Amino acid sequence: MSASVAVPQARPVAIPMSETLPWLIGAAVLGLLIYYFIGIDEGATSVFGNSTVVHEFVHDARHFLGFPCH
Ligand SMILES: [Zn+2]
């Protein structure tokens, strides 16, 4: 005696490029901003001038990720 059981199959979902492109660009811009403020924004190259507010805010993350600091 054998009974056939319908096993659900996984089907790939096609996501159009026009729907994913804004999310990809947004994620890339956000990632680059985070990378800049954690890793690069310091001293003369700082966006906010000679202020140390941003630098001190991300200071622990900078050291944790191994960016040169001081
Ligand atoms: Zn430091």
PDB file of N, CA and C and ligand atoms in Angstrom:
ATOM      1  N   MET A   1       0.836  -1.175   0.000  1.00  0.00           N
ATOM      2  CA  MET A   1       0.000   0.000   0.000  1.00  0.00           C
ATOM      3  C   MET A   1       0.878   1.234   0.000  1.00  0.00           C
ATOM      4  N   SER A   2       0.697   2.042  -0.975  1.00  0.00           N
ATOM      5  CA  SER A   2       1.459   3.283  -1.039  1.00  0.00           C
ATOM      6  C   SER A   2       0.510   4.423  -1.351  1.00  0.00           C
ATOM      7  N   ALA A   3       0.681   5.449  -0.621  1.00  0.00           N
ATOM      8  CA  ALA A   3      -0.133   6.638  -0.837  1.00  0.00           C
ATOM      9  C   ALA A   3       0.774   7.757  -1.307  1.00  0.00           C
ATOM     10  N   SER A   4       0.354   8.455  -2.305  1.00  0.00           N
ATOM     11  CA  SER A   4       1.152   9.579  -2.775  1.00  0.00           C
ATOM     12  C   SER A   4       0.769  10.821  -1.997  1.00  0.00           C
ATOM     13  N   VAL A   5       1.793  11.509  -1.555  1.00  0.00           N
ATOM     14  CA  VAL A   5       1.582  12.733  -0.781  1.00  0.00           C
ATOM     15  C   VAL A   5       2.180  13.882  -1.571  1.00  0.00           C
ATOM     16  N   ALA A   6       1.430  14.909  -1.735  1.00  0.00           N
ATOM     17  CA  ALA A   6       1.930  16.078  -2.457  1.00  0.00           C
ATOM     18  C   ALA A   6       2.895  16.851  -1.561  1.00  0.00           C
ATOM     19  N   VAL A   7       4.123  16.921  -2.003  1.00  0.00           N
ATOM     20  CA  VAL A   7       5.142  17.647  -1.259  1.00  0.00           C
ATOM     21  C   VAL A   7       5.271  19.041  -1.876  1.00  0.00           C
ATOM     22  N   PRO A   8       5.131  20.059  -1.064  1.00  0.00           N
ATOM     23  CA  PRO A   8       5.257  21.413  -1.626  1.00  0.00           C
ATOM     24  C   PRO A   8       6.674  21.659  -2.137  1.00  0.00           C
ATOM     25  N   GLN A   9       6.757  22.245  -3.281  1.00  0.00           N
ATOM     26  CA  GLN A   9       8.052  22.531  -3.902  1.00  0.00           C
ATOM     27  C   GLN A   9       8.369  24.014  -3.752  1.00  0.00           C
ATOM     28  N   ALA A  10       9.626  24.275  -3.541  1.00  0.00           N
ATOM     29  CA  ALA A  10      10.056  25.665  -3.465  1.00  0.00           C
ATOM     30  C   ALA A  10      10.132  26.236  -4.874  1.00  0.00           C
ATOM     31  N   ARG A  11       9.567  27.396  -5.043  1.00  0.00           N
ATOM     32  CA  ARG A  11       9.602  28.054  -6.341  1.00  0.00           C
ATOM     33  C   ARG A  11      10.329  29.390  -6.207  1.00  0.00           C
ATOM     34  N   PRO A  12      11.238  29.661  -7.081  1.00  0.00           N
ATOM     35  CA  PRO A  12      11.936  30.944  -6.999  1.00  0.00           C
ATOM     36  C   PRO A  12      10.998  32.096  -7.329  1.00  0.00           C
ATOM     37  N   VAL A  13      11.219  33.187  -6.655  1.00  0.00           N
ATOM     38  CA  VAL A  13      10.415  34.381  -6.882  1.00  0.00           C
ATOM     39  C   VAL A  13      11.217  35.333  -7.762  1.00  0.00           C
ATOM     40  N   ALA A  14      10.649  35.725  -8.844  1.00  0.00           N
ATOM     41  CA  ALA A  14      11.324  36.667  -9.740  1.00  0.00           C
ATOM     42  C   ALA A  14      11.027  38.085  -9.272  1.00  0.00           C
ATOM     43  N   ILE A  15      12.074  38.792  -8.894  1.00  0.00           N
ATOM     44  CA  ILE A  15      11.921  40.184  -8.468  1.00  0.00           C
ATOM     45  C   ILE A  15      12.485  41.069  -9.568  1.00  0.00           C
ATOM     46  N   PRO A  16      11.685  41.934 -10.125  1.00  0.00           N
ATOM     47  CA  PRO A  16      12.178  42.787 -11.211  1.00  0.00           C
ATOM     48  C   PRO A  16      13.288  43.723 -10.750  1.00  0.00           C
ATOM     49  N   MET A  17      14.227  43.951 -11.632  1.00  0.00           N
ATOM     50  CA  MET A  17      15.360  44.823 -11.323  1.00  0.00           C
ATOM     51  C   MET A  17      14.888  46.233 -10.991  1.00  0.00           C
ATOM     52  N   SER A  18      13.809  46.687 -11.622  1.00  0.00           N
ATOM     53  CA  SER A  18      13.329  48.050 -11.371  1.00  0.00           C
ATOM     54  C   SER A  18      12.841  48.225  -9.938  1.00  0.00           C
ATOM     55  N   GLU A  19      12.439  47.124  -9.287  1.00  0.00           N
ATOM     56  CA  GLU A  19      12.011  47.209  -7.885  1.00  0.00           C
ATOM     57  C   GLU A  19      13.172  47.090  -6.921  1.00  0.00           C
ATOM     58  N   THR A  20      14.229  46.393  -7.310  1.00  0.00           N
ATOM     59  CA  THR A  20      15.348  46.182  -6.392  1.00  0.00           C
ATOM     60  C   THR A  20      16.408  47.266  -6.500  1.00  0.00           C
ATOM     61  N   LEU A  21      16.497  47.915  -7.650  1.00  0.00           N
ATOM     62  CA  LEU A  21      17.564  48.900  -7.849  1.00  0.00           C
ATOM     63  C   LEU A  21      17.533  50.053  -6.840  1.00  0.00           C
ATOM     64  N   PRO A  22      16.376  50.646  -6.532  1.00  0.00           N
ATOM     65  CA  PRO A  22      16.397  51.715  -5.508  1.00  0.00           C
ATOM     66  C   PRO A  22      16.867  51.224  -4.146  1.00  0.00           C
ATOM     67  N   TRP A  23      16.514  50.004  -3.765  1.00  0.00           N
ATOM     68  CA  TRP A  23      16.963  49.455  -2.490  1.00  0.00           C
ATOM     69  C   TRP A  23      18.460  49.197  -2.497  1.00  0.00           C
ATOM     70  N   LEU A  24      18.970  48.707  -3.616  1.00  0.00           N
ATOM     71  CA  LEU A  24      20.413  48.462  -3.718  1.00  0.00           C
ATOM     72  C   LEU A  24      21.195  49.769  -3.643  1.00  0.00           C
ATOM     73  N   ILE A  25      20.723  50.782  -4.352  1.00  0.00           N
ATOM     74  CA  ILE A  25      21.404  52.078  -4.330  1.00  0.00           C
ATOM     75  C   ILE A  25      21.322  52.694  -2.928  1.00  0.00           C
ATOM     76  N   GLY A  26      20.161  52.620  -2.304  1.00  0.00           N
ATOM     77  CA  GLY A  26      20.002  53.148  -0.947  1.00  0.00           C
ATOM     78  C   GLY A  26      20.901  52.444   0.049  1.00  0.00           C
ATOM     79  N   ALA A  27      20.996  51.130  -0.053  1.00  0.00           N
ATOM     80  CA  ALA A  27      21.861  50.387   0.858  1.00  0.00           C
ATOM     81  C   ALA A  27      23.323  50.732   0.619  1.00  0.00           C
ATOM     82  N   ALA A  28      23.699  50.919  -0.643  1.00  0.00           N
ATOM     83  CA  ALA A  28      25.085  51.278  -0.953  1.00  0.00           C
ATOM     84  C   ALA A  28      25.417  52.667  -0.416  1.00  0.00           C
ATOM     85  N   VAL A  29      24.516  53.617  -0.592  1.00  0.00           N
ATOM     86  CA  VAL A  29      24.755  54.981  -0.091  1.00  0.00           C
ATOM     87  C   VAL A  29      24.833  54.976   1.432  1.00  0.00           C
ATOM     88  N   LEU A  30      23.904  54.282   2.077  1.00  0.00           N
ATOM     89  CA  LEU A  30      23.924  54.201   3.540  1.00  0.00           C
ATOM     90  C   LEU A  30      25.206  53.531   4.034  1.00  0.00           C
ATOM     91  N   GLY A  31      25.609  52.463   3.380  1.00  0.00           N
ATOM     92  CA  GLY A  31      26.833  51.770   3.762  1.00  0.00           C
ATOM     93  C   GLY A  31      28.059  52.647   3.594  1.00  0.00           C
ATOM     94  N   LEU A  32      28.100  53.396   2.493  1.00  0.00           N
ATOM     95  CA  LEU A  32      29.240  54.292   2.283  1.00  0.00           C
ATOM     96  C   LEU A  32      29.264  55.414   3.308  1.00  0.00           C
ATOM     97  N   LEU A  33      28.092  55.942   3.672  1.00  0.00           N
ATOM     98  CA  LEU A  33      28.045  56.972   4.713  1.00  0.00           C
ATOM     99  C   LEU A  33      28.549  56.429   6.049  1.00  0.00           C
ATOM    100  N   ILE A  34      28.094  55.239   6.412  1.00  0.00           N
ATOM    101  CA  ILE A  34      28.549  54.636   7.672  1.00  0.00           C
ATOM    102  C   ILE A  34      30.055  54.385   7.620  1.00  0.00           C
ATOM    103  N   TYR A  35      30.516  53.855   6.489  1.00  0.00           N
ATOM    104  CA  TYR A  35      31.954  53.607   6.333  1.00  0.00           C
ATOM    105  C   TYR A  35      32.747  54.904   6.450  1.00  0.00           C
ATOM    106  N   TYR A  36      32.233  55.966   5.815  1.00  0.00           N
ATOM    107  CA  TYR A  36      32.949  57.246   5.860  1.00  0.00           C
ATOM    108  C   TYR A  36      33.017  57.775   7.289  1.00  0.00           C
ATOM    109  N   PHE A  37      31.871  57.811   7.975  1.00  0.00           N
ATOM    110  CA  PHE A  37      31.869  58.426   9.302  1.00  0.00           C
ATOM    111  C   PHE A  37      32.626  57.593  10.326  1.00  0.00           C
ATOM    112  N   ILE A  38      32.653  56.275  10.165  1.00  0.00           N
ATOM    113  CA  ILE A  38      33.406  55.451  11.110  1.00  0.00           C
ATOM    114  C   ILE A  38      34.888  55.425  10.757  1.00  0.00           C
ATOM    115  N   GLY A  39      35.199  55.324   9.487  1.00  0.00           N
ATOM    116  CA  GLY A  39      36.579  55.066   9.129  1.00  0.00           C
ATOM    117  C   GLY A  39      37.391  56.228   8.638  1.00  0.00           C
ATOM    118  N   ILE A  40      36.783  57.237   8.074  1.00  0.00           N
ATOM    119  CA  ILE A  40      37.567  58.260   7.386  1.00  0.00           C
ATOM    120  C   ILE A  40      37.394  59.640   8.005  1.00  0.00           C
ATOM    121  N   ASP A  41      36.170  59.971   8.431  1.00  0.00           N
ATOM    122  CA  ASP A  41      35.878  61.326   8.899  1.00  0.00           C
ATOM    123  C   ASP A  41      36.704  61.668  10.133  1.00  0.00           C
ATOM    124  N   GLU A  42      37.718  62.474   9.915  1.00  0.00           N
ATOM    125  CA  GLU A  42      38.589  62.838  11.040  1.00  0.00           C
ATOM    126  C   GLU A  42      39.437  64.028  10.647  1.00  0.00           C
ATOM    127  N   GLY A  43      39.629  64.926  11.545  1.00  0.00           N
ATOM    128  CA  GLY A  43      40.559  66.034  11.362  1.00  0.00           C
ATOM    129  C   GLY A  43      40.217  66.939  10.196  1.00  0.00           C
ATOM    130  N   ALA A  44      41.206  67.178   9.320  1.00  0.00           N
ATOM    131  CA  ALA A  44      41.043  68.126   8.219  1.00  0.00           C
ATOM    132  C   ALA A  44      40.029  67.644   7.189  1.00  0.00           C
ATOM    133  N   THR A  45      39.822  66.335   7.067  1.00  0.00           N
ATOM    134  CA  THR A  45      38.877  65.816   6.078  1.00  0.00           C
ATOM    135  C   THR A  45      37.469  65.708   6.626  1.00  0.00           C
ATOM    136  N   SER A  46      37.230  66.177   7.824  1.00  0.00           N
ATOM    137  CA  SER A  46      35.925  66.011   8.448  1.00  0.00           C
ATOM    138  C   SER A  46      34.873  66.869   7.762  1.00  0.00           C
ATOM    139  N   VAL A  47      33.683  66.314   7.608  1.00  0.00           N
ATOM    140  CA  VAL A  47      32.563  67.033   7.002  1.00  0.00           C
ATOM    141  C   VAL A  47      32.146  68.198   7.885  1.00  0.00           C
ATOM    142  N   PHE A  48      32.186  68.004   9.178  1.00  0.00           N
ATOM    143  CA  PHE A  48      31.719  69.015  10.119  1.00  0.00           C
ATOM    144  C   PHE A  48      32.855  69.875  10.650  1.00  0.00           C
ATOM    145  N   GLY A  49      33.893  70.052   9.890  1.00  0.00           N
ATOM    146  CA  GLY A  49      34.991  70.907  10.303  1.00  0.00           C
ATOM    147  C   GLY A  49      35.878  70.230  11.321  1.00  0.00           C
ATOM    148  N   ASN A  50      36.406  71.019  12.227  1.00  0.00           N
ATOM    149  CA  ASN A  50      37.345  70.503  13.206  1.00  0.00           C
ATOM    150  C   ASN A  50      36.653  69.971  14.456  1.00  0.00           C
ATOM    151  N   SER A  51      35.345  69.779  14.378  1.00  0.00           N
ATOM    152  CA  SER A  51      34.596  69.286  15.524  1.00  0.00           C
ATOM    153  C   SER A  51      34.908  67.811  15.769  1.00  0.00           C
ATOM    154  N   THR A  52      34.963  67.442  17.023  1.00  0.00           N
ATOM    155  CA  THR A  52      35.247  66.050  17.355  1.00  0.00           C
ATOM    156  C   THR A  52      33.985  65.286  17.756  1.00  0.00           C
ATOM    157  N   VAL A  53      32.820  65.876  17.504  1.00  0.00           N
ATOM    158  CA  VAL A  53      31.570  65.246  17.943  1.00  0.00           C
ATOM    159  C   VAL A  53      31.362  63.914  17.231  1.00  0.00           C
ATOM    160  N   VAL A  54      31.450  63.917  15.901  1.00  0.00           N
ATOM    161  CA  VAL A  54      31.232  62.688  15.144  1.00  0.00           C
ATOM    162  C   VAL A  54      32.324  61.681  15.459  1.00  0.00           C
ATOM    163  N   HIS A  55      33.552  62.158  15.541  1.00  0.00           N
ATOM    164  CA  HIS A  55      34.667  61.260  15.820  1.00  0.00           C
ATOM    165  C   HIS A  55      34.491  60.566  17.171  1.00  0.00           C
ATOM    166  N   GLU A  56      34.121  61.313  18.176  1.00  0.00           N
ATOM    167  CA  GLU A  56      33.936  60.709  19.496  1.00  0.00           C
ATOM    168  C   GLU A  56      32.718  59.784  19.525  1.00  0.00           C
ATOM    169  N   PHE A  57      31.696  60.123  18.724  1.00  0.00           N
ATOM    170  CA  PHE A  57      30.493  59.289  18.706  1.00  0.00           C
ATOM    171  C   PHE A  57      30.778  57.901  18.135  1.00  0.00           C
ATOM    172  N   VAL A  58      31.649  57.815  17.133  1.00  0.00           N
ATOM    173  CA  VAL A  58      31.937  56.527  16.491  1.00  0.00           C
ATOM    174  C   VAL A  58      33.305  55.990  16.908  1.00  0.00           C
ATOM    175  N   HIS A  59      33.872  56.546  17.969  1.00  0.00           N
ATOM    176  CA  HIS A  59      35.232  56.195  18.347  1.00  0.00           C
ATOM    177  C   HIS A  59      35.392  54.714  18.688  1.00  0.00           C
ATOM    178  N   ASP A  60      34.487  54.163  19.450  1.00  0.00           N
ATOM    179  CA  ASP A  60      34.587  52.757  19.821  1.00  0.00           C
ATOM    180  C   ASP A  60      34.436  51.850  18.606  1.00  0.00           C
ATOM    181  N   ALA A  61      33.515  52.205  17.707  1.00  0.00           N
ATOM    182  CA  ALA A  61      33.343  51.411  16.491  1.00  0.00           C
ATOM    183  C   ALA A  61      34.596  51.468  15.636  1.00  0.00           C
ATOM    184  N   ARG A  62      35.226  52.631  15.602  1.00  0.00           N
ATOM    185  CA  ARG A  62      36.462  52.791  14.835  1.00  0.00           C
ATOM    186  C   ARG A  62      37.541  51.840  15.365  1.00  0.00           C
ATOM    187  N   HIS A  63      37.721  51.801  16.657  1.00  0.00           N
ATOM    188  CA  HIS A  63      38.731  50.917  17.230  1.00  0.00           C
ATOM    189  C   HIS A  63      38.332  49.462  17.073  1.00  0.00           C
ATOM    190  N   PHE A  64      37.061  49.153  17.232  1.00  0.00           N
ATOM    191  CA  PHE A  64      36.601  47.771  17.116  1.00  0.00           C
ATOM    192  C   PHE A  64      36.849  47.235  15.713  1.00  0.00           C
ATOM    193  N   LEU A  65      36.664  48.069  14.700  1.00  0.00           N
ATOM    194  CA  LEU A  65      36.827  47.629  13.315  1.00  0.00           C
ATOM    195  C   LEU A  65      38.261  47.757  12.820  1.00  0.00           C
ATOM    196  N   GLY A  66      39.155  48.312  13.656  1.00  0.00           N
ATOM    197  CA  GLY A  66      40.567  48.331  13.312  1.00  0.00           C
ATOM    198  C   GLY A  66      40.997  49.493  12.442  1.00  0.00           C
ATOM    199  N   PHE A  67      40.196  50.557  12.361  1.00  0.00           N
ATOM    200  CA  PHE A  67      40.635  51.730  11.613  1.00  0.00           C
ATOM    201  C   PHE A  67      41.680  52.471  12.424  1.00  0.00           C
ATOM    202  N   PRO A  68      42.671  53.042  11.768  1.00  0.00           N
ATOM    203  CA  PRO A  68      43.667  53.825  12.500  1.00  0.00           C
ATOM    204  C   PRO A  68      43.030  55.084  13.078  1.00  0.00           C
ATOM    205  N   CYS A  69      43.418  55.418  14.272  1.00  0.00           N
ATOM    206  CA  CYS A  69      42.766  56.534  14.955  1.00  0.00           C
ATOM    207  C   CYS A  69      43.798  57.471  15.545  1.00  0.00           C
ATOM    208  N   HIS A  70      44.488  57.034  16.545  1.00  0.00           N
ATOM    209  CA  HIS A  70      45.457  57.894  17.206  1.00  0.00           C
ATOM    210  C   HIS A  70      46.618  57.059  17.671  1.00  0.00           C
TER     211      HIS A  70
HETATM  212 ZN    ZN B   1      40.902  56.282  19.000  1.00  0.00          ZN
END
